[in-house]
Amino acid sequence: MSECERVISGGEVIDGSGTARIRADVAIAGGRIVAVGDLSGWTASEERIEAGGRIVAPGFIDVHTHDDRLLLIHPDMAPKVSQGVTTVVVGNCGISLAPLIPAGDPPPPLNLLGGRGDFRFPRFADYVEALDAAPAAVNAVALVGHSTLRAAVMDDLGRAATEKETARMGDILDEALAAGCAGLSAGLAYPTAKAAPADEVATLASRLRAAGGIFTLHMRDEAAGVVASVEEAIAIGRQSGVPVVISHHKCCGRTNWGLSRKTLALIAAARASGLGVELDTYPYTASSTVLLKDFVARAERVLIAWSEPHPETTGRDLAEIAQNWGVDVDTAIDRLLPAGAIYFQMDEDDLRRILAFERTMVGSDGLPHDVRPHPRLWGTFPRVLGRYARDGGVFSLEEAVFRMTGNAARVFGLADRGRIAAGAAADIVLFDAARVLDRATYEKPFEPAAGICRVLVNGDTVWQDGAATDRRPGRLLRRNGGR
Ligand code: ZN
Ligand code: CU
């Protein structure tokens, strides 16, 4: 007879490695899984959780988020724990909340994270300190953004950085890595980084080599130039010698639908040559970011997610707004800025092809500060499990879980996460395989998903019976399990 704090009994364990589910109990003590198997003889000092045949899986790792500030202001992290997410990777797309004190209003897309006063961490260590002082419900892996570094050291973001500026950015990055940052992100499609040549990015990324850091990239062009952009991503990986994660991979604009055949072939060839090239995606055919004219031009339809001067337009169609105002779309955009938008511009076949591709990870790319956010913020993980794995047959439930857990933990160097096994951290989700599904829509984006029964982070329950609890067991995770 053995003792522990909690036993989850009578569940079907999907362990995060991709192998078939097994009927097993799971014992938890001290924030870790201490045993897996027939534990009917075990005593639980705190709680026996009856799984009743539901799936017991590792908590999901949301590898692409913009939750930098959400962790601090809404530590219950309801949009994420309601989906079974137990770890978020923050600081993506080149934009991180730290380290930066902006000179004025943060330029788009930095303003996706907040206003001037929200950027209050001069050093990355200050952000880490704030997280440590007030932990959230979920764990975090934090990246530093290339655009954030540019805003910190450059007077004009519309040009390439000088050698001196690049060196200064590298020094700040080194400092962040020493303080617990896991890597660098870049967003070369954005006005804050468009002018940066690949060499600037590769020079910076090479600083990650010694620290074992990772580089994530919102590519320069996800539309007509998407193939060239994948080539650029691979070249940056080759030049810098660090693994590259291609973020939210997609093909934007009707004339570019189908190009994922070429991009995925390039990624497969790079992998075969021994390069670390990874990717993530979200399961929707609309994207979302700040309102930008060149993004509007290739979209079938655009919805306004927020507008500072015209909050009454939130949730409305851009073409209709322009028509009502009796102006052309460009003029309407000028009036709406600063603003955010949802762009319907991808194809379902590309989405499925990218999702089904070997080892593609799942990242919500949710925008938690938008007034009417894209439904991916609340729906991504249950949508992959329900709509694409169970109902769509894109892959097995075991494979879907592997991509969200064991595989993501491997890529981000989280040695003791992403699996149900003795010794692993007790990040666990209990879900109903028959019922799990997203419920958030473009019209009603805040609907929590169905079928997520219980979520534990480091052994503590953070979501139960359709509501967040008051527990805040999350921590900042370092690569390779260090702490
Ligand atoms: Zn992005
Ligand atoms: Cu993003």
CSV table of C-alpha atoms and ligand atoms in Angstrom, one decimal:
chain,number,residue,atom,x,y,z
A,1,MET,CA,0.0,0.0,0.0
A,2,SER,CA,1.3,3.4,-1.0
A,3,GLU,CA,0.3,6.9,-0.2
A,4,CYS,CA,0.0,10.1,-2.2
A,5,GLU,CA,-2.0,13.3,-2.3
A,6,ARG,CA,-4.3,12.7,-5.2
A,7,VAL,CA,-5.2,9.7,-7.3
A,8,ILE,CA,-7.1,10.0,-10.6
A,9,SER,CA,-8.7,6.6,-11.0
A,10,GLY,CA,-10.6,4.9,-13.8
A,11,GLY,CA,-9.4,7.0,-16.7
A,12,GLU,CA,-8.1,6.2,-20.1
A,13,VAL,CA,-4.5,7.5,-20.1
A,14,ILE,CA,-3.2,9.1,-23.3
A,15,ASP,CA,0.4,9.7,-22.2
A,16,GLY,CA,1.6,12.3,-24.7
A,17,SER,CA,4.0,10.1,-26.6
A,18,GLY,CA,1.6,9.3,-29.4
A,19,THR,CA,1.0,5.7,-28.3
A,20,ALA,CA,-2.4,4.2,-27.8
A,21,ARG,CA,-4.4,4.9,-24.7
A,22,ILE,CA,-4.4,2.5,-21.8
A,23,ARG,CA,-6.7,2.2,-18.8
A,24,ALA,CA,-4.7,3.3,-15.8
A,25,ASP,CA,-4.8,5.3,-12.6
A,26,VAL,CA,-2.4,8.2,-11.9
A,27,ALA,CA,-1.0,9.2,-8.5
A,28,ILE,CA,0.2,12.7,-7.7
A,29,ALA,CA,2.3,14.0,-4.8
A,30,GLY,CA,4.4,17.2,-4.4
A,31,GLY,CA,3.3,18.6,-7.8
A,32,ARG,CA,4.5,15.5,-9.7
A,33,ILE,CA,3.1,12.3,-11.0
A,34,VAL,CA,4.5,9.5,-8.8
A,35,ALA,CA,2.9,6.4,-10.2
A,36,VAL,CA,0.8,5.2,-13.2
A,37,GLY,CA,-1.0,1.9,-13.4
A,38,ASP,CA,-3.4,-0.1,-11.3
A,39,LEU,CA,-3.4,2.0,-8.1
A,40,SER,CA,-6.6,0.6,-6.5
A,41,GLY,CA,-4.5,-0.2,-3.3
A,42,TRP,CA,-3.3,3.4,-3.0
A,43,THR,CA,-4.4,5.9,-0.4
A,44,ALA,CA,-4.9,9.6,-1.4
A,45,SER,CA,-4.5,12.0,1.5
A,46,GLU,CA,-6.4,14.8,-0.3
A,47,GLU,CA,-8.6,13.6,-3.0
A,48,ARG,CA,-9.6,10.7,-5.1
A,49,ILE,CA,-10.7,11.9,-8.6
A,50,GLU,CA,-13.0,9.5,-10.4
A,51,ALA,CA,-12.3,9.9,-14.1
A,52,GLY,CA,-15.1,7.6,-15.1
A,53,GLY,CA,-13.6,6.5,-18.4
A,54,ARG,CA,-12.6,10.0,-19.5
A,55,ILE,CA,-9.3,10.8,-21.1
A,56,VAL,CA,-6.4,11.6,-18.7
A,57,ALA,CA,-3.7,13.5,-20.8
A,58,PRO,CA,-0.8,15.8,-20.2
A,59,GLY,CA,-1.9,19.4,-20.0
A,60,PHE,CA,-1.7,21.1,-23.4
A,61,ILE,CA,1.2,23.4,-24.2
A,62,ASP,CA,0.0,26.5,-26.1
A,63,VAL,CA,3.2,27.1,-28.1
A,64,HIS,CA,2.1,30.4,-29.6
A,65,THR,CA,0.5,33.1,-27.4
A,66,HIS,CA,0.4,36.8,-26.6
A,67,ASP,CA,-0.4,36.2,-23.0
A,68,ASP,CA,2.6,38.1,-21.6
A,69,ARG,CA,0.3,40.6,-19.8
A,70,LEU,CA,-2.7,38.3,-19.3
A,71,LEU,CA,-0.6,36.2,-16.9
A,72,LEU,CA,-0.3,39.3,-14.7
A,73,ILE,CA,-3.7,40.9,-14.9
A,74,HIS,CA,-6.0,37.8,-15.2
A,75,PRO,CA,-3.9,35.1,-13.4
A,76,ASP,CA,-6.8,32.6,-13.5
A,77,MET,CA,-6.0,32.4,-17.3
A,78,ALA,CA,-9.6,31.2,-18.0
A,79,PRO,CA,-9.3,31.4,-21.8
A,80,LYS,CA,-6.5,28.8,-21.6
A,81,VAL,CA,-7.3,26.6,-18.6
A,82,SER,CA,-10.8,26.2,-19.9
A,83,GLN,CA,-9.2,24.4,-22.9
A,84,GLY,CA,-6.9,22.2,-20.9
A,85,VAL,CA,-3.9,24.4,-21.5
A,86,THR,CA,-1.3,24.2,-18.6
A,87,THR,CA,1.7,26.0,-20.2
A,88,VAL,CA,1.7,29.1,-22.5
A,89,VAL,CA,4.7,30.3,-24.6
A,90,VAL,CA,4.6,34.1,-24.5
A,91,GLY,CA,6.4,36.8,-26.4
A,92,ASN,CA,5.7,35.5,-29.9
A,93,CYS,CA,5.6,37.3,-33.3
A,94,GLY,CA,8.5,39.6,-32.4
A,95,ILE,CA,6.5,41.3,-29.6
A,96,SER,CA,7.2,40.7,-25.9
A,97,LEU,CA,6.1,42.9,-23.0
A,98,ALA,CA,9.7,42.9,-21.7
A,99,PRO,CA,12.2,44.3,-21.8
A,100,LEU,CA,11.0,47.7,-22.9
A,101,ILE,CA,10.0,51.1,-21.7
A,102,PRO,CA,8.7,52.7,-24.9
A,103,ALA,CA,9.4,56.3,-25.7
A,104,GLY,CA,5.8,57.0,-26.7
A,105,ASP,CA,2.8,54.9,-27.6
A,106,PRO,CA,3.9,51.4,-28.6
A,107,PRO,CA,3.8,51.1,-32.4
A,108,PRO,CA,1.6,48.4,-34.0
A,109,PRO,CA,1.8,45.5,-33.5
A,110,LEU,CA,3.3,46.0,-30.0
A,111,ASN,CA,0.0,47.7,-29.1
A,112,LEU,CA,-1.6,44.2,-29.2
A,113,LEU,CA,-0.1,43.7,-25.8
A,114,GLY,CA,-1.2,46.9,-24.3
A,115,GLY,CA,-0.7,50.7,-24.1
A,116,ARG,CA,2.3,52.8,-23.1
A,117,GLY,CA,1.8,52.3,-19.4
A,118,ASP,CA,1.6,48.5,-19.7
A,119,PHE,CA,5.2,48.3,-20.9
A,120,ARG,CA,6.8,48.7,-17.5
A,121,PHE,CA,9.7,46.2,-17.4
A,122,PRO,CA,13.0,47.8,-18.3
A,123,ARG,CA,14.8,44.5,-17.9
A,124,PHE,CA,13.6,41.0,-18.6
A,125,ALA,CA,14.5,40.1,-15.0
A,126,ASP,CA,11.8,42.6,-13.9
A,127,TYR,CA,9.1,40.7,-15.8
A,128,VAL,CA,10.3,37.4,-14.3
A,129,GLU,CA,10.2,39.0,-10.8
A,130,ALA,CA,6.6,40.2,-11.4
A,131,LEU,CA,5.6,36.7,-12.5
A,132,ASP,CA,7.3,35.1,-9.5
A,133,ALA,CA,5.7,37.6,-7.1
A,134,ALA,CA,2.2,36.9,-8.4
A,135,PRO,CA,2.0,33.5,-10.1
A,136,ALA,CA,-0.7,32.6,-12.6
A,137,ALA,CA,-2.7,29.4,-12.9
A,138,VAL,CA,-0.6,28.2,-15.8
A,139,ASN,CA,3.1,27.8,-16.4
A,140,ALA,CA,4.9,30.1,-18.8
A,141,VAL,CA,7.8,29.9,-21.2
A,142,ALA,CA,8.9,33.4,-22.2
A,143,LEU,CA,10.5,34.6,-25.4
A,144,VAL,CA,12.0,38.0,-26.1
A,145,GLY,CA,10.7,39.8,-29.2
A,146,HIS,CA,12.9,41.1,-32.0
A,147,SER,CA,10.5,44.1,-32.5
A,148,THR,CA,10.6,44.8,-28.8
A,149,LEU,CA,14.4,44.8,-28.9
A,150,ARG,CA,14.3,47.1,-31.9
A,151,ALA,CA,12.0,49.5,-30.2
A,152,ALA,CA,14.3,49.5,-27.2
A,153,VAL,CA,17.5,50.4,-29.1
A,154,MET,CA,16.6,52.0,-32.5
A,155,ASP,CA,15.3,55.5,-33.2
A,156,ASP,CA,13.8,54.5,-36.5
A,157,LEU,CA,12.2,51.1,-37.0
A,158,GLY,CA,11.9,51.6,-40.8
A,159,ARG,CA,15.5,50.6,-41.5
A,160,ALA,CA,17.9,47.8,-40.9
A,161,ALA,CA,19.7,47.9,-37.5
A,162,THR,CA,23.4,49.0,-37.6
A,163,GLU,CA,26.1,46.6,-36.5
A,164,LYS,CA,26.2,48.5,-33.2
A,165,GLU,CA,22.5,48.3,-32.6
A,166,THR,CA,22.4,44.6,-33.4
A,167,ALA,CA,25.2,44.1,-30.9
A,168,ARG,CA,23.2,46.1,-28.3
A,169,MET,CA,20.1,44.0,-29.0
A,170,GLY,CA,22.2,40.9,-28.6
A,171,ASP,CA,23.5,42.0,-25.2
A,172,ILE,CA,19.9,42.6,-24.0
A,173,LEU,CA,19.0,39.2,-25.3
A,174,ASP,CA,21.9,37.6,-23.4
A,175,GLU,CA,20.8,39.3,-20.3
A,176,ALA,CA,17.2,38.0,-20.8
A,177,LEU,CA,18.5,34.5,-21.4
A,178,ALA,CA,20.4,34.6,-18.2
A,179,ALA,CA,17.2,35.8,-16.4
A,180,GLY,CA,15.1,32.8,-17.7
A,181,CYS,CA,14.0,33.7,-21.2
A,182,ALA,CA,13.7,30.7,-23.4
A,183,GLY,CA,14.5,32.3,-26.8
A,184,LEU,CA,13.8,34.9,-29.4
A,185,SER,CA,10.8,35.6,-31.6
A,186,ALA,CA,10.5,37.7,-34.7
A,187,GLY,CA,7.7,39.1,-36.8
A,188,LEU,CA,9.1,40.1,-40.1
A,189,ALA,CA,5.7,40.9,-41.7
A,190,TYR,CA,5.2,43.8,-39.4
A,191,PRO,CA,6.1,47.5,-39.8
A,192,THR,CA,8.4,47.3,-36.7
A,193,ALA,CA,10.6,44.6,-38.3
A,194,LYS,CA,9.9,44.6,-42.1
A,195,ALA,CA,13.1,46.5,-42.8
A,196,ALA,CA,15.3,44.0,-40.9
A,197,PRO,CA,17.3,41.8,-43.3
A,198,ALA,CA,17.6,38.1,-42.6
A,199,ASP,CA,21.2,38.7,-41.5
A,200,GLU,CA,20.2,41.0,-38.7
A,201,VAL,CA,17.8,38.3,-37.4
A,202,ALA,CA,20.3,35.4,-37.8
A,203,THR,CA,23.0,37.4,-36.1
A,204,LEU,CA,20.7,37.9,-33.1
A,205,ALA,CA,19.4,34.3,-33.2
A,206,SER,CA,23.0,33.0,-33.1
A,207,ARG,CA,23.2,34.4,-29.5
A,208,LEU,CA,20.8,31.6,-28.6
A,209,ARG,CA,23.2,28.8,-29.5
A,210,ALA,CA,25.2,28.8,-26.3
A,211,ALA,CA,22.1,29.0,-24.1
A,212,GLY,CA,20.2,26.3,-26.0
A,213,GLY,CA,17.5,28.8,-26.9
A,214,ILE,CA,14.8,28.6,-29.5
A,215,PHE,CA,13.8,30.9,-32.3
A,216,THR,CA,10.2,31.4,-33.4
A,217,LEU,CA,9.3,33.3,-36.6
A,218,HIS,CA,6.2,35.0,-37.9
A,219,MET,CA,7.5,35.0,-41.5
A,220,ARG,CA,8.0,38.0,-43.7
A,221,ASP,CA,5.2,37.0,-46.1
A,222,GLU,CA,2.5,34.5,-45.5
A,223,ALA,CA,0.8,35.3,-48.9
A,224,ALA,CA,2.3,35.3,-52.4
A,225,GLY,CA,5.8,35.2,-50.9
A,226,VAL,CA,5.2,32.3,-48.5
A,227,VAL,CA,7.5,29.9,-50.2
A,228,ALA,CA,10.4,32.4,-50.3
A,229,SER,CA,9.6,33.1,-46.6
A,230,VAL,CA,10.0,29.5,-45.6
A,231,GLU,CA,13.3,29.4,-47.5
A,232,GLU,CA,14.3,32.5,-45.5
A,233,ALA,CA,13.3,30.8,-42.2
A,234,ILE,CA,15.4,27.8,-43.1
A,235,ALA,CA,18.3,30.0,-44.0
A,236,ILE,CA,18.1,31.8,-40.7
A,237,GLY,CA,18.2,28.4,-38.9
A,238,ARG,CA,21.1,27.3,-41.0
A,239,GLN,CA,23.1,30.6,-40.4
A,240,SER,CA,22.4,30.9,-36.7
A,241,GLY,CA,22.7,27.2,-35.9
A,242,VAL,CA,19.5,27.2,-33.7
A,243,PRO,CA,16.2,25.5,-34.1
A,244,VAL,CA,13.5,27.5,-35.9
A,245,VAL,CA,9.8,27.3,-35.2
A,246,ILE,CA,7.7,28.7,-38.1
A,247,SER,CA,4.7,30.3,-36.3
A,248,HIS,CA,1.0,29.9,-37.2
A,249,HIS,CA,1.8,28.5,-40.7
A,250,LYS,CA,-0.8,29.3,-43.3
A,251,CYS,CA,-1.2,30.5,-46.9
A,252,CYS,CA,-3.1,33.8,-47.1
A,253,GLY,CA,-5.0,35.1,-50.0
A,254,ARG,CA,-7.1,33.1,-52.5
A,255,THR,CA,-4.4,33.2,-55.2
A,256,ASN,CA,-2.0,31.6,-52.8
A,257,TRP,CA,-4.1,28.7,-51.6
A,258,GLY,CA,-2.4,25.4,-52.2
A,259,LEU,CA,1.1,26.7,-51.7
A,260,SER,CA,1.3,24.6,-48.5
A,261,ARG,CA,2.2,21.7,-50.7
A,262,LYS,CA,5.5,23.5,-51.5
A,263,THR,CA,6.1,24.9,-48.1
A,264,LEU,CA,5.7,21.6,-46.3
A,265,ALA,CA,8.0,19.9,-48.9
A,266,LEU,CA,10.7,22.5,-48.1
A,267,ILE,CA,10.3,21.9,-44.4
A,268,ALA,CA,10.5,18.1,-44.8
A,269,ALA,CA,13.6,18.5,-47.0
A,270,ALA,CA,15.3,20.8,-44.4
A,271,ARG,CA,14.5,18.3,-41.6
A,272,ALA,CA,15.9,15.4,-43.7
A,273,SER,CA,19.1,17.4,-44.0
A,274,GLY,CA,19.4,17.5,-40.2
A,275,LEU,CA,18.1,21.0,-39.6
A,276,GLY,CA,15.7,21.7,-36.6
A,277,VAL,CA,12.7,23.2,-38.4
A,278,GLU,CA,9.4,23.0,-36.6
A,279,LEU,CA,6.0,24.6,-37.1
A,280,ASP,CA,2.7,25.4,-35.3
A,281,THR,CA,-0.7,26.3,-36.5
A,282,TYR,CA,-4.2,27.2,-35.3
A,283,PRO,CA,-7.4,25.5,-36.6
A,284,TYR,CA,-9.2,28.4,-38.3
A,285,THR,CA,-9.4,29.9,-41.8
A,286,ALA,CA,-9.3,33.5,-40.5
A,287,SER,CA,-6.3,35.2,-39.1
A,288,SER,CA,-6.2,38.1,-36.7
A,289,THR,CA,-3.8,41.0,-35.8
A,290,VAL,CA,-3.7,44.8,-35.9
A,291,LEU,CA,-5.6,46.5,-38.8
A,292,LEU,CA,-3.2,46.9,-41.7
A,293,LYS,CA,-4.0,47.9,-45.2
A,294,ASP,CA,-1.9,45.3,-47.0
A,295,PHE,CA,-3.6,42.6,-44.9
A,296,VAL,CA,-7.1,43.9,-45.8
A,297,ALA,CA,-6.3,43.9,-49.5
A,298,ARG,CA,-6.0,40.1,-49.8
A,299,ALA,CA,-8.8,39.1,-47.4
A,300,GLU,CA,-12.2,37.9,-48.5
A,301,ARG,CA,-13.8,39.6,-45.5
A,302,VAL,CA,-12.6,41.6,-42.5
A,303,LEU,CA,-14.2,42.0,-39.1
A,304,ILE,CA,-13.1,44.7,-36.7
A,305,ALA,CA,-11.9,43.2,-33.4
A,306,TRP,CA,-11.3,46.6,-31.7
A,307,SER,CA,-10.9,50.3,-32.6
A,308,GLU,CA,-9.7,53.0,-30.3
A,309,PRO,CA,-11.5,56.0,-32.0
A,310,HIS,CA,-14.6,53.9,-33.0
A,311,PRO,CA,-15.4,51.3,-30.4
A,312,GLU,CA,-19.0,51.1,-31.8
A,313,THR,CA,-17.6,49.3,-34.9
A,314,THR,CA,-16.4,46.3,-32.8
A,315,GLY,CA,-17.5,43.0,-34.4
A,316,ARG,CA,-18.7,44.7,-37.6
A,317,ASP,CA,-17.7,44.1,-41.2
A,318,LEU,CA,-15.1,46.6,-42.5
A,319,ALA,CA,-16.8,46.8,-46.0
A,320,GLU,CA,-20.1,47.6,-44.4
A,321,ILE,CA,-18.6,50.2,-42.1
A,322,ALA,CA,-17.0,51.9,-45.1
A,323,GLN,CA,-20.3,51.8,-47.0
A,324,ASN,CA,-22.2,53.3,-44.1
A,325,TRP,CA,-19.7,56.1,-43.8
A,326,GLY,CA,-19.9,56.6,-47.5
A,327,VAL,CA,-16.1,56.3,-47.9
A,328,ASP,CA,-13.7,53.9,-49.5
A,329,VAL,CA,-12.2,51.1,-47.5
A,330,ASP,CA,-8.8,52.8,-47.2
A,331,THR,CA,-10.4,55.9,-45.7
A,332,ALA,CA,-12.4,53.8,-43.3
A,333,ILE,CA,-9.2,52.1,-42.1
A,334,ASP,CA,-7.5,55.5,-41.5
A,335,ARG,CA,-10.4,56.5,-39.4
A,336,LEU,CA,-10.5,53.3,-37.4
A,337,LEU,CA,-6.8,53.2,-36.5
A,338,PRO,CA,-5.4,52.2,-34.1
A,339,ALA,CA,-7.5,49.0,-34.5
A,340,GLY,CA,-7.4,45.2,-34.7
A,341,ALA,CA,-9.1,42.9,-37.2
A,342,ILE,CA,-10.0,39.4,-38.2
A,343,TYR,CA,-9.2,38.5,-41.7
A,344,PHE,CA,-10.9,35.6,-43.6
A,345,GLN,CA,-8.2,34.6,-46.0
A,346,MET,CA,-7.2,31.0,-45.7
A,347,ASP,CA,-8.4,27.7,-47.2
A,348,GLU,CA,-9.6,24.7,-45.3
A,349,ASP,CA,-7.5,22.3,-47.5
A,350,ASP,CA,-4.3,24.1,-46.6
A,351,LEU,CA,-5.3,24.2,-42.9
A,352,ARG,CA,-5.8,20.4,-42.9
A,353,ARG,CA,-2.7,19.7,-44.8
A,354,ILE,CA,-0.6,21.8,-42.4
A,355,LEU,CA,-2.3,20.4,-39.3
A,356,ALA,CA,-1.8,16.8,-40.6
A,357,PHE,CA,1.9,17.4,-41.4
A,358,GLU,CA,4.4,15.5,-39.3
A,359,ARG,CA,4.8,16.9,-35.8
A,360,THR,CA,2.9,20.2,-36.5
A,361,MET,CA,2.3,21.8,-33.0
A,362,VAL,CA,-0.8,23.7,-32.0
A,363,GLY,CA,-0.6,27.4,-31.0
A,364,SER,CA,-3.7,29.5,-30.4
A,365,ASP,CA,-2.2,32.9,-31.3
A,366,GLY,CA,-5.1,34.2,-29.2
A,367,LEU,CA,-5.3,38.0,-28.6
A,368,PRO,CA,-6.5,38.3,-25.1
A,369,HIS,CA,-6.8,42.1,-25.0
A,370,ASP,CA,-9.0,42.5,-28.1
A,371,VAL,CA,-12.5,43.7,-27.4
A,372,ARG,CA,-14.0,41.1,-29.7
A,373,PRO,CA,-11.2,38.6,-30.1
A,374,HIS,CA,-10.8,35.8,-32.7
A,375,PRO,CA,-12.4,32.7,-31.3
A,376,ARG,CA,-9.0,30.9,-31.4
A,377,LEU,CA,-8.4,32.5,-28.0
A,378,TRP,CA,-11.0,30.3,-26.3
A,379,GLY,CA,-11.4,27.4,-28.8
A,380,THR,CA,-8.2,26.2,-30.4
A,381,PHE,CA,-7.3,23.0,-28.5
A,382,PRO,CA,-10.8,21.5,-28.1
A,383,ARG,CA,-11.4,22.4,-31.8
A,384,VAL,CA,-8.4,20.4,-32.9
A,385,LEU,CA,-9.4,17.5,-30.6
A,386,GLY,CA,-13.1,17.5,-31.5
A,387,ARG,CA,-13.5,18.9,-35.0
A,388,TYR,CA,-10.3,17.8,-36.6
A,389,ALA,CA,-9.2,14.6,-34.7
A,390,ARG,CA,-12.5,13.0,-33.7
A,391,ASP,CA,-15.0,14.3,-36.3
A,392,GLY,CA,-12.6,15.1,-39.1
A,393,GLY,CA,-10.3,12.1,-38.9
A,394,VAL,CA,-7.2,14.3,-39.6
A,395,PHE,CA,-5.3,12.2,-37.0
A,396,SER,CA,-6.0,10.0,-34.0
A,397,LEU,CA,-6.7,11.5,-30.6
A,398,GLU,CA,-3.4,10.1,-29.4
A,399,GLU,CA,-1.6,11.9,-32.3
A,400,ALA,CA,-3.4,15.2,-31.6
A,401,VAL,CA,-2.5,15.0,-27.9
A,402,PHE,CA,1.2,14.2,-28.8
A,403,ARG,CA,1.4,17.4,-30.9
A,404,MET,CA,0.0,19.5,-28.1
A,405,THR,CA,2.1,17.9,-25.3
A,406,GLY,CA,5.1,15.5,-25.8
A,407,ASN,CA,6.1,17.1,-29.0
A,408,ALA,CA,5.8,20.7,-27.9
A,409,ALA,CA,7.7,19.8,-24.7
A,410,ARG,CA,10.5,18.3,-26.8
A,411,VAL,CA,10.7,21.4,-29.1
A,412,PHE,CA,10.8,23.9,-26.2
A,413,GLY,CA,13.2,21.8,-24.1
A,414,LEU,CA,10.7,21.1,-21.2
A,415,ALA,CA,12.2,17.8,-20.1
A,416,ASP,CA,9.7,17.0,-17.4
A,417,ARG,CA,6.5,18.2,-19.1
A,418,GLY,CA,4.2,16.9,-21.8
A,419,ARG,CA,3.7,13.3,-20.6
A,420,ILE,CA,1.9,11.2,-18.1
A,421,ALA,CA,4.7,9.2,-16.5
A,422,ALA,CA,6.1,8.7,-13.1
A,423,GLY,CA,8.5,11.7,-12.4
A,424,ALA,CA,6.8,14.1,-14.7
A,425,ALA,CA,5.3,17.4,-13.5
A,426,ALA,CA,1.6,16.9,-12.7
A,427,ASP,CA,0.2,19.1,-15.5
A,428,ILE,CA,-2.9,17.1,-16.4
A,429,VAL,CA,-6.2,17.5,-18.3
A,430,LEU,CA,-9.3,15.3,-17.9
A,431,PHE,CA,-11.6,15.5,-20.9
A,432,ASP,CA,-14.5,13.7,-22.4
A,433,ALA,CA,-13.4,12.3,-25.8
A,434,ALA,CA,-17.0,12.1,-27.1
A,435,ARG,CA,-17.9,15.7,-26.1
A,436,VAL,CA,-14.8,17.8,-26.4
A,437,LEU,CA,-15.4,20.7,-28.8
A,438,ASP,CA,-14.9,24.4,-29.1
A,439,ARG,CA,-17.9,26.6,-28.6
A,440,ALA,CA,-16.4,30.0,-29.2
A,441,THR,CA,-17.5,31.6,-32.5
A,442,TYR,CA,-16.8,34.8,-34.4
A,443,GLU,CA,-20.1,36.1,-33.0
A,444,LYS,CA,-19.6,34.7,-29.5
A,445,PRO,CA,-15.9,34.4,-28.9
A,446,PHE,CA,-15.9,34.0,-25.1
A,447,GLU,CA,-17.8,30.7,-24.9
A,448,PRO,CA,-15.7,28.1,-23.0
A,449,ALA,CA,-15.2,24.8,-24.7
A,450,ALA,CA,-17.3,21.7,-24.0
A,451,GLY,CA,-15.9,18.5,-22.5
A,452,ILE,CA,-12.9,19.8,-20.5
A,453,CYS,CA,-13.7,18.4,-17.1
A,454,ARG,CA,-10.7,19.1,-14.8
A,455,VAL,CA,-7.3,20.7,-15.3
A,456,LEU,CA,-4.3,20.4,-12.9
A,457,VAL,CA,-1.1,22.4,-13.0
A,458,ASN,CA,1.8,21.2,-10.9
A,459,GLY,CA,-0.7,19.0,-9.1
A,460,ASP,CA,-3.2,21.7,-8.3
A,461,THR,CA,-6.7,22.0,-9.7
A,462,VAL,CA,-7.1,25.2,-11.8
A,463,TRP,CA,-10.3,24.4,-13.7
A,464,GLN,CA,-13.2,22.3,-12.5
A,465,ASP,CA,-16.9,22.0,-13.3
A,466,GLY,CA,-16.8,24.8,-15.9
A,467,ALA,CA,-15.0,27.4,-13.8
A,468,ALA,CA,-11.6,28.6,-12.9
A,469,THR,CA,-10.5,27.9,-9.3
A,470,ASP,CA,-8.5,30.3,-7.1
A,471,ARG,CA,-5.3,28.2,-7.3
A,472,ARG,CA,-2.2,29.8,-8.9
A,473,PRO,CA,0.4,27.1,-9.2
A,474,GLY,CA,2.0,28.3,-12.4
A,475,ARG,CA,5.7,29.0,-12.8
A,476,LEU,CA,8.1,30.3,-15.4
A,477,LEU,CA,9.7,27.3,-17.0
A,478,ARG,CA,13.3,27.3,-18.2
A,479,ARG,CA,14.6,25.1,-21.0
A,480,ASN,CA,15.7,21.6,-20.0
A,481,GLY,CA,13.7,21.6,-16.8
A,482,GLY,CA,16.0,24.0,-15.0
A,483,ARG,CA,14.6,26.2,-12.4
B,1,ZN,ZN,2.2,36.3,-35.7
B,2,CU,CU,1.2,35.7,-32.9
